[in-house]
């Protein structure tokens, strides 16, 4: 089942449960998917694009959460955190730091990277292979740590 259909079903469930936070989050996701379909002139949205949408939305909410927390607006920060948790349910299982380290070590050996100068090669392959399994910031931090 595509993400769009899964989200539509989840919206119906959230409506029945009168879960306002989930409903707002899910409607935002569906809106982004429909926007992408419109830009692609009705073409189907690939699973990679769907994952990218979800990751982007989670990143936006993390950034907002951090800003609201820094400004002492815990009421708004809680809403962002709740929405983030709803959206994360639709992402594939995320790699643990240990699993991420193993994956990146393998990518480093595949590319023959030896120093931080080879970070671009590692990041290119890692971003492609680990899409949806880990966010870019975590991948980058781990790659820098291992190449240093």
Backbone as JSON Lines, residues from 0, in Angstrom:
{"i":0,"aa":"X","n":[0.84,-1.17,0.0],"ca":[0.0,0.0,0.0],"c":[0.89,1.24,0.0]}
{"i":1,"aa":"X","n":[0.57,2.22,-0.83],"ca":[1.39,3.42,-0.91],"c":[1.22,4.27,0.34]}
{"i":2,"aa":"X","n":[2.16,5.15,0.54],"ca":[2.12,6.03,1.71],"c":[0.86,6.9,1.68]}
{"i":3,"aa":"X","n":[0.49,7.34,0.49],"ca":[-0.68,8.21,0.37],"c":[-1.94,7.5,0.88]}
{"i":4,"aa":"X","n":[-2.13,6.24,0.5],"ca":[-3.29,5.48,0.98],"c":[-3.21,5.21,2.47]}
{"i":5,"aa":"X","n":[-2.02,4.91,2.95],"ca":[-1.83,4.67,4.38],"c":[-2.16,5.93,5.17]}
{"i":6,"aa":"X","n":[-1.71,7.07,4.68],"ca":[-1.98,8.35,5.34],"c":[-3.48,8.65,5.32]}
{"i":7,"aa":"X","n":[-4.13,8.38,4.2],"ca":[-5.58,8.62,4.11],"c":[-6.34,7.79,5.14]}
{"i":8,"aa":"X","n":[-5.95,6.54,5.3],"ca":[-6.58,5.68,6.3],"c":[-6.3,6.19,7.72]}
{"i":9,"aa":"X","n":[-5.09,6.64,7.94],"ca":[-4.72,7.17,9.26],"c":[-5.49,8.46,9.57]}
{"i":10,"aa":"X","n":[-5.75,9.27,8.54],"ca":[-6.54,10.49,8.72],"c":[-7.94,10.13,9.17]}
{"i":11,"aa":"X","n":[-8.53,9.12,8.54],"ca":[-9.88,8.69,8.93],"c":[-9.9,8.22,10.38]}
{"i":12,"aa":"X","n":[-8.88,7.46,10.76],"ca":[-8.78,6.96,12.13],"c":[-8.63,8.12,13.11]}
{"i":13,"aa":"X","n":[-7.8,9.09,12.77],"ca":[-7.59,10.25,13.64],"c":[-8.86,11.08,13.77]}
{"i":14,"aa":"X","n":[-9.64,11.16,12.68],"ca":[-10.92,11.89,12.73],"c":[-11.89,11.21,13.69]}
{"i":15,"aa":"X","n":[-11.96,9.89,13.58],"ca":[-12.86,9.14,14.46],"c":[-12.45,9.27,15.92]}
{"i":16,"aa":"X","n":[-11.14,9.29,16.14],"ca":[-10.63,9.38,17.52],"c":[-10.58,10.82,18.03]}
{"i":17,"aa":"X","n":[-10.88,11.77,17.14],"ca":[-10.81,13.2,17.46],"c":[-9.42,13.6,17.98]}
{"i":18,"aa":"X","n":[-8.4,13.02,17.35],"ca":[-7.0,13.29,17.68],"c":[-6.53,14.45,16.81]}
{"i":19,"aa":"X","n":[-6.59,15.64,17.35],"ca":[-6.3,16.86,16.6],"c":[-4.83,16.92,16.12]}
{"i":20,"aa":"X","n":[-3.91,16.55,17.0],"ca":[-2.48,16.62,16.64],"c":[-2.17,15.67,15.49]}
{"i":21,"aa":"X","n":[-2.64,14.43,15.59],"ca":[-2.4,13.45,14.53],"c":[-3.05,13.9,13.24]}
{"i":22,"aa":"X","n":[-4.26,14.42,13.34],"ca":[-4.99,14.88,12.16],"c":[-4.23,16.0,11.45]}
{"i":23,"aa":"X","n":[-3.76,16.97,12.2],"ca":[-3.0,18.08,11.6],"c":[-1.71,17.57,10.95]}
{"i":24,"aa":"X","n":[-1.02,16.68,11.64],"ca":[0.24,16.14,11.11],"c":[0.0,15.37,9.82]}
{"i":25,"aa":"X","n":[-0.99,14.5,9.84],"ca":[-1.27,13.65,8.68],"c":[-1.76,14.47,7.49]}
{"i":26,"aa":"X","n":[-2.56,15.47,7.76],"ca":[-3.02,16.34,6.67],"c":[-1.84,17.08,6.04]}
{"i":27,"aa":"X","n":[-0.88,17.48,6.85],"ca":[0.3,18.15,6.32],"c":[1.1,17.2,5.41]}
{"i":28,"aa":"X","n":[1.23,15.95,5.84],"ca":[1.95,14.96,5.02],"c":[1.22,14.75,3.7]}
{"i":29,"aa":"X","n":[-0.09,14.56,3.77],"ca":[-0.87,14.33,2.56],"c":[-0.78,15.53,1.62]}
{"i":30,"aa":"X","n":[-0.79,16.72,2.2],"ca":[-0.66,17.94,1.41],"c":[0.66,17.96,0.64]}
{"i":31,"aa":"X","n":[1.75,17.57,1.31],"ca":[3.06,17.56,0.66],"c":[3.11,16.52,-0.47]}
{"i":32,"aa":"X","n":[2.48,15.38,-0.25],"ca":[2.46,14.34,-1.29],"c":[1.66,14.82,-2.49]}
{"i":33,"aa":"X","n":[0.5,15.42,-2.24],"ca":[-0.33,15.94,-3.34],"c":[0.39,17.06,-4.09]}
{"i":34,"aa":"X","n":[1.11,17.89,-3.35],"ca":[1.87,18.97,-3.98],"c":[2.94,18.4,-4.91]}
{"i":35,"aa":"X","n":[3.63,17.36,-4.46],"ca":[4.64,16.71,-5.28],"c":[4.02,16.08,-6.53]}
{"i":36,"aa":"X","n":[2.87,15.44,-6.35],"ca":[2.18,14.84,-7.51],"c":[1.78,15.91,-8.52]}
{"i":37,"aa":"X","n":[1.33,17.06,-8.02],"ca":[0.92,18.15,-8.9],"c":[2.11,18.68,-9.68]}
{"i":38,"aa":"X","n":[3.23,18.83,-9.0],"ca":[4.44,19.31,-9.67],"c":[4.93,18.33,-10.72]}
{"i":39,"aa":"X","n":[4.69,17.03,-10.48],"ca":[5.11,15.99,-11.42],"c":[4.04,15.69,-12.46]}
{"i":40,"aa":"X","n":[3.04,16.56,-12.54],"ca":[1.95,16.43,-13.51],"c":[1.2,15.1,-13.37]}
{"i":41,"aa":"X","n":[0.9,14.73,-12.13],"ca":[0.09,13.55,-11.88],"c":[0.84,12.24,-11.86]}
{"i":42,"aa":"X","n":[2.14,12.29,-12.05],"ca":[2.93,11.05,-12.03],"c":[2.94,10.47,-10.61]}
{"i":43,"aa":"X","n":[3.14,9.19,-10.53],"ca":[3.19,8.53,-9.22],"c":[4.42,8.99,-8.44]}
{"i":44,"aa":"X","n":[4.26,9.05,-7.15],"ca":[5.35,9.45,-6.27],"c":[6.08,8.17,-5.84]}
{"i":45,"aa":"X","n":[7.4,8.14,-6.0],"ca":[8.16,6.95,-5.63],"c":[8.3,6.86,-4.11]}
{"i":46,"aa":"X","n":[8.65,5.68,-3.64],"ca":[8.82,5.49,-2.2],"c":[9.99,6.33,-1.68]}
{"i":47,"aa":"X","n":[11.02,6.53,-2.5],"ca":[12.14,7.37,-2.1],"c":[11.7,8.81,-1.9]}
{"i":48,"aa":"X","n":[10.83,9.28,-2.79],"ca":[10.32,10.64,-2.66],"c":[9.44,10.77,-1.42]}
{"i":49,"aa":"X","n":[8.64,9.74,-1.15],"ca":[7.79,9.76,0.04],"c":[8.64,9.82,1.31]}
{"i":50,"aa":"X","n":[9.7,9.03,1.35],"ca":[10.59,9.03,2.51],"c":[11.25,10.39,2.66]}
{"i":51,"aa":"X","n":[11.66,10.98,1.54],"ca":[12.29,12.3,1.58],"c":[11.33,13.34,2.14]}
{"i":52,"aa":"X","n":[10.06,13.25,1.75],"ca":[9.04,14.18,2.27],"c":[8.93,14.03,3.78]}
{"i":53,"aa":"X","n":[8.82,12.79,4.25],"ca":[8.69,12.55,5.69],"c":[9.91,13.05,6.45]}
{"i":54,"aa":"X","n":[11.1,12.77,5.92],"ca":[12.32,13.22,6.59],"c":[12.39,14.74,6.65]}
{"i":55,"aa":"X","n":[12.02,15.4,5.56],"ca":[12.04,16.86,5.53],"c":[11.06,17.44,6.55]}
{"i":56,"aa":"X","n":[9.88,16.83,6.65],"ca":[8.89,17.32,7.59],"c":[9.34,17.11,9.04]}
{"i":57,"aa":"X","n":[9.98,16.0,9.3],"ca":[10.49,15.75,10.65],"c":[11.6,16.74,10.98]}
{"i":58,"aa":"X","n":[12.47,17.0,10.03],"ca":[13.56,17.96,10.25],"c":[13.0,19.36,10.54]}
{"i":59,"aa":"X","n":[11.96,19.75,9.81],"ca":[11.34,21.06,10.04],"c":[10.78,21.14,11.46]}
{"i":60,"aa":"X","n":[10.15,20.07,11.89],"ca":[9.57,20.06,13.23],"c":[10.65,20.04,14.32]}
{"i":61,"aa":"X","n":[11.76,19.34,14.06],"ca":[12.87,19.34,15.03],"c":[13.43,20.75,15.17]}
{"i":62,"aa":"X","n":[13.62,21.42,14.04],"ca":[14.14,22.79,14.06],"c":[13.19,23.71,14.83]}
{"i":63,"aa":"X","n":[11.9,23.59,14.55],"ca":[10.9,24.41,15.25],"c":[10.89,24.11,16.73]}
{"i":64,"aa":"X","n":[10.98,22.82,17.06],"ca":[10.99,22.4,18.47],"c":[12.17,23.05,19.2]}
{"i":65,"aa":"X","n":[13.35,23.01,18.58],"ca":[14.53,23.59,19.21],"c":[14.39,25.1,19.38]}
{"i":66,"aa":"X","n":[13.83,25.78,18.38],"ca":[13.64,27.22,18.47],"c":[12.63,27.58,19.55]}
{"i":67,"aa":"X","n":[11.53,26.86,19.59],"ca":[10.51,27.15,20.6],"c":[11.03,26.88,22.0]}
{"i":68,"aa":"X","n":[11.81,25.81,22.16],"ca":[12.38,25.49,23.47],"c":[13.36,26.58,23.9]}
{"i":69,"aa":"X","n":[14.18,27.04,22.97],"ca":[15.16,28.09,23.28],"c":[14.47,29.4,23.68]}
{"i":70,"aa":"X","n":[13.29,29.63,23.14],"ca":[12.56,30.86,23.43],"c":[11.62,30.7,24.63]}
{"i":71,"aa":"X","n":[11.62,29.52,25.23],"ca":[10.77,29.29,26.4],"c":[9.31,29.08,26.05]}
{"i":72,"aa":"X","n":[9.02,28.74,24.82],"ca":[7.63,28.49,24.39],"c":[7.35,27.0,24.41]}
{"i":73,"aa":"X","n":[7.3,26.42,25.6],"ca":[7.13,24.98,25.73],"c":[5.78,24.5,25.2]}
{"i":74,"aa":"X","n":[4.76,25.35,25.23],"ca":[3.46,24.96,24.7],"c":[3.54,24.66,23.21]}
{"i":75,"aa":"X","n":[4.25,25.51,22.47],"ca":[4.41,25.28,21.03],"c":[5.39,24.16,20.76]}
{"i":76,"aa":"X","n":[6.42,24.03,21.6],"ca":[7.42,22.97,21.43],"c":[6.77,21.6,21.59]}
{"i":77,"aa":"X","n":[5.82,21.48,22.52],"ca":[5.14,20.2,22.74],"c":[4.33,19.79,21.52]}
{"i":78,"aa":"X","n":[3.7,20.76,20.86],"ca":[2.92,20.47,19.66],"c":[3.84,19.95,18.55]}
{"i":79,"aa":"X","n":[4.97,20.61,18.37],"ca":[5.93,20.18,17.34],"c":[6.45,18.78,17.64]}
{"i":80,"aa":"X","n":[6.75,18.5,18.9],"ca":[7.24,17.19,19.3],"c":[6.18,16.11,19.04]}
{"i":81,"aa":"X","n":[4.94,16.4,19.37],"ca":[3.86,15.44,19.15],"c":[3.67,15.16,17.66]}
{"i":82,"aa":"X","n":[3.73,16.2,16.84],"ca":[3.6,16.02,15.4],"c":[4.76,15.22,14.84]}
{"i":83,"aa":"X","n":[5.95,15.46,15.36],"ca":[7.13,14.73,14.92],"c":[6.95,13.23,15.19]}
{"i":84,"aa":"X","n":[6.42,12.89,16.35],"ca":[6.22,11.49,16.71],"c":[5.19,10.83,15.81]}
{"i":85,"aa":"X","n":[4.16,11.56,15.42],"ca":[3.14,11.01,14.52],"c":[3.76,10.72,13.15]}
{"i":86,"aa":"X","n":[4.53,11.64,12.63],"ca":[5.13,11.48,11.3],"c":[6.17,10.37,11.3]}
{"i":87,"aa":"X","n":[6.94,10.24,12.38],"ca":[7.99,9.21,12.46],"c":[7.42,7.8,12.34]}
{"i":88,"aa":"X","n":[6.17,7.61,12.69],"ca":[5.56,6.28,12.61],"c":[5.51,5.76,11.17]}
{"i":89,"aa":"X","n":[5.58,6.64,10.2],"ca":[5.45,6.25,8.8],"c":[6.8,6.07,8.12]}
{"i":90,"aa":"X","n":[7.89,6.33,8.83],"ca":[9.23,6.1,8.29],"c":[9.65,4.67,8.55]}
{"i":91,"aa":"X","n":[10.54,4.14,7.71],"ca":[11.09,2.81,7.99],"c":[11.87,2.86,9.31]}
{"i":92,"aa":"X","n":[12.11,1.7,9.91],"ca":[12.84,1.65,11.17],"c":[14.21,2.31,11.0]}
{"i":93,"aa":"X","n":[14.57,3.14,11.96],"ca":[15.83,3.86,11.91],"c":[16.96,2.99,12.46]}
{"i":94,"aa":"X","n":[18.15,3.18,11.91],"ca":[19.32,2.43,12.36],"c":[19.79,2.96,13.71]}
{"i":95,"aa":"X","n":[20.23,2.06,14.56],"ca":[20.83,2.47,15.83],"c":[22.22,3.02,15.51]}
{"i":96,"aa":"X","n":[22.83,3.77,16.45],"ca":[24.18,4.28,16.2],"c":[25.19,3.17,15.88]}
{"i":97,"aa":"X","n":[25.04,2.03,16.53],"ca":[25.96,0.91,16.28],"c":[25.78,0.36,14.86]}
{"i":98,"aa":"X","n":[24.52,0.2,14.46],"ca":[24.24,-0.3,13.11],"c":[24.71,0.7,12.06]}
{"i":99,"aa":"X","n":[24.51,1.99,12.34],"ca":[24.95,3.04,11.43],"c":[26.47,3.0,11.26]}
{"i":100,"aa":"X","n":[27.17,2.8,12.37],"ca":[28.63,2.74,12.32],"c":[29.1,1.58,11.45]}
{"i":101,"aa":"X","n":[28.47,0.42,11.59],"ca":[28.82,-0.76,10.79],"c":[28.59,-0.47,9.31]}
{"i":102,"aa":"X","n":[27.44,0.12,8.98],"ca":[27.12,0.43,7.59],"c":[28.13,1.41,6.99]}
{"i":103,"aa":"X","n":[28.46,2.44,7.74],"ca":[29.38,3.45,7.21],"c":[30.8,2.89,7.09]}
{"i":104,"aa":"X","n":[31.21,2.02,8.01],"ca":[32.52,1.37,7.88],"c":[32.58,0.56,6.6]}
{"i":105,"aa":"X","n":[31.49,-0.11,6.28],"ca":[31.43,-0.9,5.06],"c":[31.52,0.01,3.83]}
{"i":106,"aa":"X","n":[30.82,1.13,3.87],"ca":[30.85,2.08,2.75],"c":[32.25,2.67,2.59]}
{"i":107,"aa":"X","n":[32.91,2.95,3.72],"ca":[34.27,3.49,3.66],"c":[35.21,2.49,3.0]}
{"i":108,"aa":"X","n":[35.07,1.21,3.35],"ca":[35.93,0.2,2.73],"c":[35.61,0.03,1.24]}
{"i":109,"aa":"X","n":[34.32,0.13,0.87],"ca":[33.93,0.02,-0.55],"c":[34.52,1.15,-1.38]}
{"i":110,"aa":"X","n":[34.49,2.37,-0.82],"ca":[34.96,3.52,-1.58],"c":[36.46,3.71,-1.5]}
{"i":111,"aa":"X","n":[37.09,3.04,-0.54],"ca":[38.53,3.19,-0.38],"c":[38.91,4.51,0.27]}
{"i":112,"aa":"X","n":[37.97,5.11,0.98],"ca":[38.23,6.39,1.64],"c":[39.25,6.2,2.76]}
{"i":113,"aa":"X","n":[40.15,7.18,2.87],"ca":[41.21,7.08,3.86],"c":[41.24,8.26,4.82]}
{"i":114,"aa":"X","n":[40.75,9.41,4.4],"ca":[40.81,10.59,5.26],"c":[39.54,11.41,5.08]}
{"i":115,"aa":"X","n":[39.47,12.49,5.82],"ca":[38.31,13.38,5.78],"c":[38.15,14.01,4.4]}
{"i":116,"aa":"X","n":[39.22,14.0,3.61],"ca":[39.15,14.54,2.24],"c":[38.22,13.7,1.36]}
{"i":117,"aa":"X","n":[38.02,12.44,1.73],"ca":[37.17,11.54,0.96],"c":[35.73,11.52,1.46]}
{"i":118,"aa":"X","n":[35.38,12.49,2.31],"ca":[34.03,12.54,2.89],"c":[32.95,12.61,1.81]}
{"i":119,"aa":"X","n":[33.2,13.34,0.75],"ca":[32.21,13.48,-0.32],"c":[31.83,12.15,-0.94]}
{"i":120,"aa":"X","n":[32.84,11.31,-1.21],"ca":[32.58,9.98,-1.78],"c":[31.74,9.14,-0.84]}
{"i":121,"aa":"X","n":[32.11,9.17,0.43],"ca":[31.41,8.36,1.43],"c":[29.97,8.87,1.6]}
{"i":122,"aa":"X","n":[29.8,10.17,1.69],"ca":[28.47,10.74,1.9],"c":[27.54,10.47,0.72]}
{"i":123,"aa":"X","n":[28.08,10.53,-0.48],"ca":[27.26,10.26,-1.67],"c":[26.67,8.87,-1.64]}
{"i":124,"aa":"X","n":[27.51,7.89,-1.4],"ca":[27.07,6.5,-1.35],"c":[26.22,6.22,-0.12]}
{"i":125,"aa":"X","n":[26.61,6.78,1.02],"ca":[25.87,6.55,2.26],"c":[24.47,7.15,2.18]}
{"i":126,"aa":"X","n":[24.36,8.34,1.65],"ca":[23.05,8.98,1.53],"c":[22.12,8.16,0.65]}
{"i":127,"aa":"X","n":[22.69,7.59,-0.41],"ca":[21.89,6.77,-1.32],"c":[21.49,5.45,-0.66]}
{"i":128,"aa":"X","n":[22.43,4.77,-0.04],"ca":[22.17,3.45,0.53],"c":[21.35,3.5,1.82]}
{"i":129,"aa":"X","n":[21.48,4.56,2.58],"ca":[20.83,4.62,3.89],"c":[19.62,5.56,3.91]}
{"i":130,"aa":"X","n":[19.13,5.93,2.74],"ca":[17.97,6.82,2.66],"c":[16.79,6.22,3.41]}
{"i":131,"aa":"X","n":[16.25,7.0,4.33],"ca":[15.1,6.56,5.1],"c":[15.46,5.79,6.34]}
{"i":132,"aa":"X","n":[16.68,5.27,6.39],"ca":[17.1,4.49,7.56],"c":[17.8,5.35,8.6]}
{"i":133,"aa":"X","n":[18.31,6.5,8.16],"ca":[18.99,7.42,9.06],"c":[18.98,8.8,8.42]}
{"i":134,"aa":"X","n":[19.02,9.83,9.26],"ca":[19.01,11.18,8.7],"c":[20.42,11.6,8.29]}
{"i":135,"aa":"X","n":[20.5,12.56,7.41],"ca":[21.77,13.0,6.85],"c":[22.75,13.51,7.89]}
{"i":136,"aa":"X","n":[22.25,14.18,8.93],"ca":[23.12,14.71,9.97],"c":[23.83,13.58,10.71]}
{"i":137,"aa":"X","n":[23.11,12.53,11.04],"ca":[23.71,11.4,11.75],"c":[24.74,10.69,10.87]}
{"i":138,"aa":"X","n":[24.39,10.54,9.6],"ca":[25.31,9.9,8.65],"c":[26.6,10.7,8.55]}
{"i":139,"aa":"X","n":[26.45,12.02,8.4],"ca":[27.6,12.91,8.26],"c":[28.49,12.87,9.5]}
{"i":140,"aa":"X","n":[27.87,12.95,10.68],"ca":[28.65,12.95,11.92],"c":[29.44,11.65,12.08]}
{"i":141,"aa":"X","n":[28.78,10.51,11.77],"ca":[29.44,9.23,11.91],"c":[30.58,9.09,10.9]}
{"i":142,"aa":"X","n":[30.34,9.53,9.65],"ca":[31.37,9.44,8.62],"c":[32.58,10.3,9.01]}
{"i":143,"aa":"X","n":[32.33,11.5,9.51],"ca":[33.44,12.38,9.93],"c":[34.21,11.73,11.07]}
{"i":144,"aa":"X","n":[33.5,11.15,12.01],"ca":[34.14,10.5,13.15],"c":[35.04,9.35,12.69]}
{"i":145,"aa":"X","n":[34.53,8.53,11.77],"ca":[35.28,7.38,11.32],"c":[36.45,7.73,10.4]}
{"i":146,"aa":"X","n":[36.33,8.85,9.68],"ca":[37.39,9.26,8.76],"c":[38.47,10.1,9.44]}
{"i":147,"aa":"X","n":[38.22,10.56,10.64],"ca":[39.21,11.41,11.35],"c":[40.34,10.58,11.91]}
